[in-house]
Short mmCIF file of C-alpha atoms in Angstrom, two decimals:
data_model
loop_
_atom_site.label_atom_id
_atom_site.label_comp_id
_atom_site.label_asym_id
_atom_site.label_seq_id
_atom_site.Cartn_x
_atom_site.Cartn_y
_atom_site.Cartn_z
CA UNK V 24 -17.87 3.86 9.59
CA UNK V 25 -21.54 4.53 8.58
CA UNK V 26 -20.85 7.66 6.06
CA UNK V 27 -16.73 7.39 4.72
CA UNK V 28 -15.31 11.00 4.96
CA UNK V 29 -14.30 12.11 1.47
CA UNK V 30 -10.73 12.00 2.23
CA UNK V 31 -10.66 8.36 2.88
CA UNK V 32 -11.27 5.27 0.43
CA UNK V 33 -12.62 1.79 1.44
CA UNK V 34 -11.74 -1.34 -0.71
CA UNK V 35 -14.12 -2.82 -2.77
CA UNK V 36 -13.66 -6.49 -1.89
CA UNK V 37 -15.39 -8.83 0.24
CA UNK V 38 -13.57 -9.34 3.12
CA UNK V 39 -14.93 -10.87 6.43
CA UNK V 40 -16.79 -8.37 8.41
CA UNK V 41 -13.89 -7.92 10.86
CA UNK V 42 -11.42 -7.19 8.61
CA UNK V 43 -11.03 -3.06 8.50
CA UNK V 44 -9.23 -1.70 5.74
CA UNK V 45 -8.61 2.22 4.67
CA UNK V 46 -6.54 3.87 2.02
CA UNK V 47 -6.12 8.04 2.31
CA UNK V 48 -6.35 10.80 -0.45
CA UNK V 49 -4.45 13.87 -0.03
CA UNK V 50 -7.05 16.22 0.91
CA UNK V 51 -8.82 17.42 4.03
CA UNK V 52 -5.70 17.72 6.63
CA UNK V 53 -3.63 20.53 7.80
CA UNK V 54 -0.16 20.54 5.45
CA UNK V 55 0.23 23.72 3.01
CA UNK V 56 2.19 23.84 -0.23
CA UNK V 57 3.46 20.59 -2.27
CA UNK V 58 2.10 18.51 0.67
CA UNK V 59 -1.53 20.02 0.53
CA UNK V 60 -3.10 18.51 2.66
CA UNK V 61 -3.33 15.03 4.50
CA UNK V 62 0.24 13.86 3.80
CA UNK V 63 1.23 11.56 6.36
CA UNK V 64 4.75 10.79 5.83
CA UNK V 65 7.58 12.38 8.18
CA UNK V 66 10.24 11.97 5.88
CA UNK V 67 9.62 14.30 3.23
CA UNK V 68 10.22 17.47 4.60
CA UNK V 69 7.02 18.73 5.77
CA UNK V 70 6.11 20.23 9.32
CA UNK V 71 6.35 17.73 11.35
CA UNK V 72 3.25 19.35 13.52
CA UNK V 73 1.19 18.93 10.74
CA UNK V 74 2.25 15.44 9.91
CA UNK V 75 1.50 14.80 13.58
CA UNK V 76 -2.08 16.18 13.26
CA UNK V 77 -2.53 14.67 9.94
CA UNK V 78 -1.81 11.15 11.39
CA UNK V 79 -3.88 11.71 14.58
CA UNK V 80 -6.37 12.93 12.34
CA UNK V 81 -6.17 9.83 9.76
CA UNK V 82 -6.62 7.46 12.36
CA UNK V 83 -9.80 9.04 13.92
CA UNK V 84 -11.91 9.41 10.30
CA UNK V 85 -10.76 5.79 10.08
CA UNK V 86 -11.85 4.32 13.57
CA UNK V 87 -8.92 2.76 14.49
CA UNK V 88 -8.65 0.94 17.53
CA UNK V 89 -5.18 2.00 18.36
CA UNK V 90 -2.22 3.84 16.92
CA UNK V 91 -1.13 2.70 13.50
CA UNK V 92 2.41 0.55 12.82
CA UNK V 93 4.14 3.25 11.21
CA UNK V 94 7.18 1.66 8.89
CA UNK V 95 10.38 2.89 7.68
CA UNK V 96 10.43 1.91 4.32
CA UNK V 97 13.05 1.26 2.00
CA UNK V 98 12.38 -0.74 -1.05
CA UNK V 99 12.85 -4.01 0.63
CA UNK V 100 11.33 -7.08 1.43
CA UNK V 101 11.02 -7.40 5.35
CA UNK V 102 7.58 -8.06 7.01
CA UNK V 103 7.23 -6.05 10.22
CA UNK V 104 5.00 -8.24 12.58
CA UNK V 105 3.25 -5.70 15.19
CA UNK V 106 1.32 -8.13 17.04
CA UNK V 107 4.93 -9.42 18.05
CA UNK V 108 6.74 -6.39 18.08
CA UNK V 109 4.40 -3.81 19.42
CA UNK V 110 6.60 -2.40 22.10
CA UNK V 111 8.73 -1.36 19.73
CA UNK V 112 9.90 2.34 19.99
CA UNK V 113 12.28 3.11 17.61
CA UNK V 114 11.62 3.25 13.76
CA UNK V 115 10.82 -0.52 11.97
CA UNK V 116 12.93 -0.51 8.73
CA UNK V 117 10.64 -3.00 6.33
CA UNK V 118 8.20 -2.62 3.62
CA UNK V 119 5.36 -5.07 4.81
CA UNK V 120 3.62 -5.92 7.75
CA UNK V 121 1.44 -8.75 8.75
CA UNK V 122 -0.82 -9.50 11.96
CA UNK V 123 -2.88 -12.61 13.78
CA UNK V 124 -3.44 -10.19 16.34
CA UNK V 125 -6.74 -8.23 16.86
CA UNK V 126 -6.46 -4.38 16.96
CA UNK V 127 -2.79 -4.18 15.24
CA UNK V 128 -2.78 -1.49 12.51
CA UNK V 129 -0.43 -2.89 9.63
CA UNK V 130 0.25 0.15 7.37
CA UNK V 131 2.24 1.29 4.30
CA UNK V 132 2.84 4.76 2.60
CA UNK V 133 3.20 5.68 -0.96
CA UNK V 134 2.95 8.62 -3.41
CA UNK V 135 3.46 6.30 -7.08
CA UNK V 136 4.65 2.74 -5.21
CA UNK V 137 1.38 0.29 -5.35
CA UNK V 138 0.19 -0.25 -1.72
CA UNK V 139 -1.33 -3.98 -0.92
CA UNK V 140 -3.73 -5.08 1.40
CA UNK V 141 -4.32 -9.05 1.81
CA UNK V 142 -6.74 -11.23 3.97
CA UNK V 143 -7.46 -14.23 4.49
CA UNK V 144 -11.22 -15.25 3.76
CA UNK V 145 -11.87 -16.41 7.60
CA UNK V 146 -10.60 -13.24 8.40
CA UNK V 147 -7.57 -14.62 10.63
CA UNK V 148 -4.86 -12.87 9.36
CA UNK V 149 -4.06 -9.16 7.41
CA UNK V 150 -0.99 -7.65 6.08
CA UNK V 151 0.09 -4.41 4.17
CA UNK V 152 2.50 -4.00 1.52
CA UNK V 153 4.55 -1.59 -0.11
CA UNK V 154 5.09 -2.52 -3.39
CA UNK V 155 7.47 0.02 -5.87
CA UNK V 156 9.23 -1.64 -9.30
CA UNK V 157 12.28 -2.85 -6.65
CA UNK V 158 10.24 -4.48 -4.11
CA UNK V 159 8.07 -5.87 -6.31
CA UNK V 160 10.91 -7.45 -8.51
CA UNK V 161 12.71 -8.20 -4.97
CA UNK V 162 10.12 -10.38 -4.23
CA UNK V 163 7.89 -7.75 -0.92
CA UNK V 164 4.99 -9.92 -1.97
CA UNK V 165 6.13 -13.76 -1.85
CA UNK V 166 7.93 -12.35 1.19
CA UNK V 167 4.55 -11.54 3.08
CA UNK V 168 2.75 -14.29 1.62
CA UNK V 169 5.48 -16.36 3.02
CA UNK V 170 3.59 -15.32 6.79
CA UNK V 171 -0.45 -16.50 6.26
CA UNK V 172 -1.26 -19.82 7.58
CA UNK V 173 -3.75 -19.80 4.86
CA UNK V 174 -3.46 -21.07 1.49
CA UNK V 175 -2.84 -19.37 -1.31
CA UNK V 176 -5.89 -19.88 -2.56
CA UNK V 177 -7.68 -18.60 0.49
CA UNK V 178 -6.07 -15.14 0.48
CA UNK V 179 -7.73 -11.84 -0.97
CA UNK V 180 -5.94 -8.88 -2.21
CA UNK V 181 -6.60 -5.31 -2.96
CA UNK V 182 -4.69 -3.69 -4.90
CA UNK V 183 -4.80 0.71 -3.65
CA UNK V 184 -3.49 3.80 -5.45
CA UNK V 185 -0.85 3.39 -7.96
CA UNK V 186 1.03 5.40 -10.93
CA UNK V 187 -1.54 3.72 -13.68
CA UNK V 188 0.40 1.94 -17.25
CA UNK V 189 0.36 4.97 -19.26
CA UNK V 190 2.24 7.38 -16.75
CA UNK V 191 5.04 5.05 -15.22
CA UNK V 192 8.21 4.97 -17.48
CA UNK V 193 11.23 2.54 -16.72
CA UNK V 194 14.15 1.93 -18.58
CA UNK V 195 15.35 -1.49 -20.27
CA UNK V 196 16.86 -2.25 -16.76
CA UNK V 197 13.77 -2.84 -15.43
CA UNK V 198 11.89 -4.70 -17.98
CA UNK V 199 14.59 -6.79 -17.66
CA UNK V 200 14.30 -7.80 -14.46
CA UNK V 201 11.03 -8.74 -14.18
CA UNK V 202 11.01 -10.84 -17.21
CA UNK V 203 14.41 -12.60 -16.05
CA UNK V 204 12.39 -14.00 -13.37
CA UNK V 205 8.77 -14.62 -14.98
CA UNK V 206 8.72 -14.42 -18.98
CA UNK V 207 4.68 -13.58 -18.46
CA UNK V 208 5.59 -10.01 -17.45
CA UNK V 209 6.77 -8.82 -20.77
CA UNK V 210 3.09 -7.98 -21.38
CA UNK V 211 3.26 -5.67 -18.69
CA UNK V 212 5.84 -3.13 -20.86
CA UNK V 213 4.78 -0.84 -23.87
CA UNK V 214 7.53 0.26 -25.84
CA UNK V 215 8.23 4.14 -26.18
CA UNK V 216 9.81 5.64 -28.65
CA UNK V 217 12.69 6.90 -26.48
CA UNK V 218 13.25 3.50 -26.32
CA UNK V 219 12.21 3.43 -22.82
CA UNK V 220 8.71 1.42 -21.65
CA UNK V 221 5.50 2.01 -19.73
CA UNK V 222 5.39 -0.50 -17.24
CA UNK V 223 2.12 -1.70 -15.55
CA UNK V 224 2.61 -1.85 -11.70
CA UNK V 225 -0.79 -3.33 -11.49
CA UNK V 226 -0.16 -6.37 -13.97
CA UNK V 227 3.12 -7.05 -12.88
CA UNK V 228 1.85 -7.65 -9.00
CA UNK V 229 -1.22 -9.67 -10.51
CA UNK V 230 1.02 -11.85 -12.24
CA UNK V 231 3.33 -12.63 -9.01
CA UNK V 232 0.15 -13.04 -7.00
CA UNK V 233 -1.17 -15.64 -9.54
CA UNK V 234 2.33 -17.25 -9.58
CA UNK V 235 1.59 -17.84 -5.68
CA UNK V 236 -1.73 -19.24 -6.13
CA UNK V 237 -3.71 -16.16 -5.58
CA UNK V 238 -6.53 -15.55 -7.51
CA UNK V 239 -8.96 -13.13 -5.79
CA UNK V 240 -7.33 -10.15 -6.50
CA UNK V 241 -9.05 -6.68 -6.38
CA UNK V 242 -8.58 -2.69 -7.38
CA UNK V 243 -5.79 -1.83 -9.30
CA UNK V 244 -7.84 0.64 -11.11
CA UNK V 245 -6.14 4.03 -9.95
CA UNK V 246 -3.71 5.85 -11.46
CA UNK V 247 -2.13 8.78 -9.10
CA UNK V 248 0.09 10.47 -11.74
CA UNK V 249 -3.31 11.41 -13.45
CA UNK V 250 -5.64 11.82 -10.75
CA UNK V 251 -3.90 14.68 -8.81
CA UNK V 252 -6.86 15.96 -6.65
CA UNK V 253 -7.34 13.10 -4.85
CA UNK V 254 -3.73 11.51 -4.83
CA UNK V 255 0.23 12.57 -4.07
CA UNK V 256 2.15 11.86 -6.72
CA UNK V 257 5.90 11.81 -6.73
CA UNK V 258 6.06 10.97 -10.49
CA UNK V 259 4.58 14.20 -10.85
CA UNK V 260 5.52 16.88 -8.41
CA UNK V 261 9.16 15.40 -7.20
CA UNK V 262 8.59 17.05 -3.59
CA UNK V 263 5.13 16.08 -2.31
CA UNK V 264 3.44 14.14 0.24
CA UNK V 265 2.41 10.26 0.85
CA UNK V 266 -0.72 8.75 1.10
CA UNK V 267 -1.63 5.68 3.57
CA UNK V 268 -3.15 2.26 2.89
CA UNK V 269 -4.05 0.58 6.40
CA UNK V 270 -5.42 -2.75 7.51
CA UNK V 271 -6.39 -4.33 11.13
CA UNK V 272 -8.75 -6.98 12.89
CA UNK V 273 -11.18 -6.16 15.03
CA UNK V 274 -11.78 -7.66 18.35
CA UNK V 275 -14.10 -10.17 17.89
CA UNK V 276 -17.72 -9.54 19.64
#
């Protein structure tokens, strides 16, 4: 893509030239009401006609060299593999998806949850993640690390929209959790006076990627509670759409 659309965001990282990697705003497709206008998920109560035409729509602006992996997601940690399981017709129930295979769209959607995109620096290997407070704490991220042949240390990750620190409010529960398993993430909670915390999505996938040996980590500068022309939020409007964060290979020249 020459000129991006103004619907459409490209990381800023520097991944090999045949990695291809997109992330959608909400604007610029064909839903009305609380899912004005590109929302691309089918679950949420929207026309499906419109979803349809969003998605076919989504995946032109974007170039993509064939129909994206759609996932049902559910706060998990499976890793869909589409360059194994691409004649699959029925729904894929995981939260991840990773590729070796040229032209296999790996994609996530989210309206709050932090979407992922890693790479490897040869540019061998992608995946997409969807990454809420469960998966995270589940583990979604060692899970699709678990998949690269690279090292650690070879992989590159972007991190796409998000609910930013000062919107996303969790109970003790979830603090909890997270610092049950790595004592480093109590600096990603700020106590509030209701005695609940705002918890840093962001932080808290930084510090599992650096647990894993993962240092070149990019994004994570969003916030989609707060920027509500550009992004769905369900944080904020309960009812709404969901954006998409995609990543693929190209066929090699």
């Amino acid at each position: 893509m020459h000129k991006v659309p103004e619907n459409l965001l490209l990381p800023d990282w520097p991944a090999p030239e045949q990695v291809r990697a997109v992330s959608s705003k909400r604007t610029g497709g064909y839903s009305g009401q609380g899912f004005a206008s590109l929302n691309l998920g089918d679950h949420v109560g929207d026309e499906p006609t419109a979803v349809a035409r969003n998605r076919r729509l989504f995946q032109t602006l974007s170039a993509m060299p064939t129909k994206p992996y759609w996932l049902q997601q559910v706060h998990g940690v499976a890793v869909a593999r589409p360059d194994l399981e691409c004649n699959q017709t029925g729904p894929i129930v995981a939260d991840a998806a990773y590729s070796r295979s040229a032209e296999r769209v790996c994609i996530v959607m989210t309206a709050d949850c932090l979407p992922l995109l890693l790479c490897d620096k040869a540019g061998r290997e992608v995946a997409a993640v969807h990454a809420g407070w469960r998966g995270l704490a589940a583990g979604v991220i060692e899970q699709t690390v678990k998949q690269f042949q690279a090292k650690p240390a070879d992989i590159l990750v972007w991190l796409g929209p998000a609910i930013g620190p000062q919107a996303f409010e969790v109970g003790a529960e979830v603090r909890a959790a997270f610092i049950k398993q790595q004592a480093a993430a109590s600096a990603a909670f700020t106590t509030q006076p209701s005695a609940k915390y705002l918890a840093d999505l962001y932080l808290l996938a930084r510090l599992r990627l650096q647990a894993l040996g993962i240092s070149a980590i990019y994004g994570g500068n969003f916030c989609t509670y707060q920027q509500a022309d550009d992004f769905f939020s369900y944080r904020r409007d309960g009812q709404t759409g969901r954006m998409a964060t995609a990543i693929w290979l190209e066929t090699p020249q």
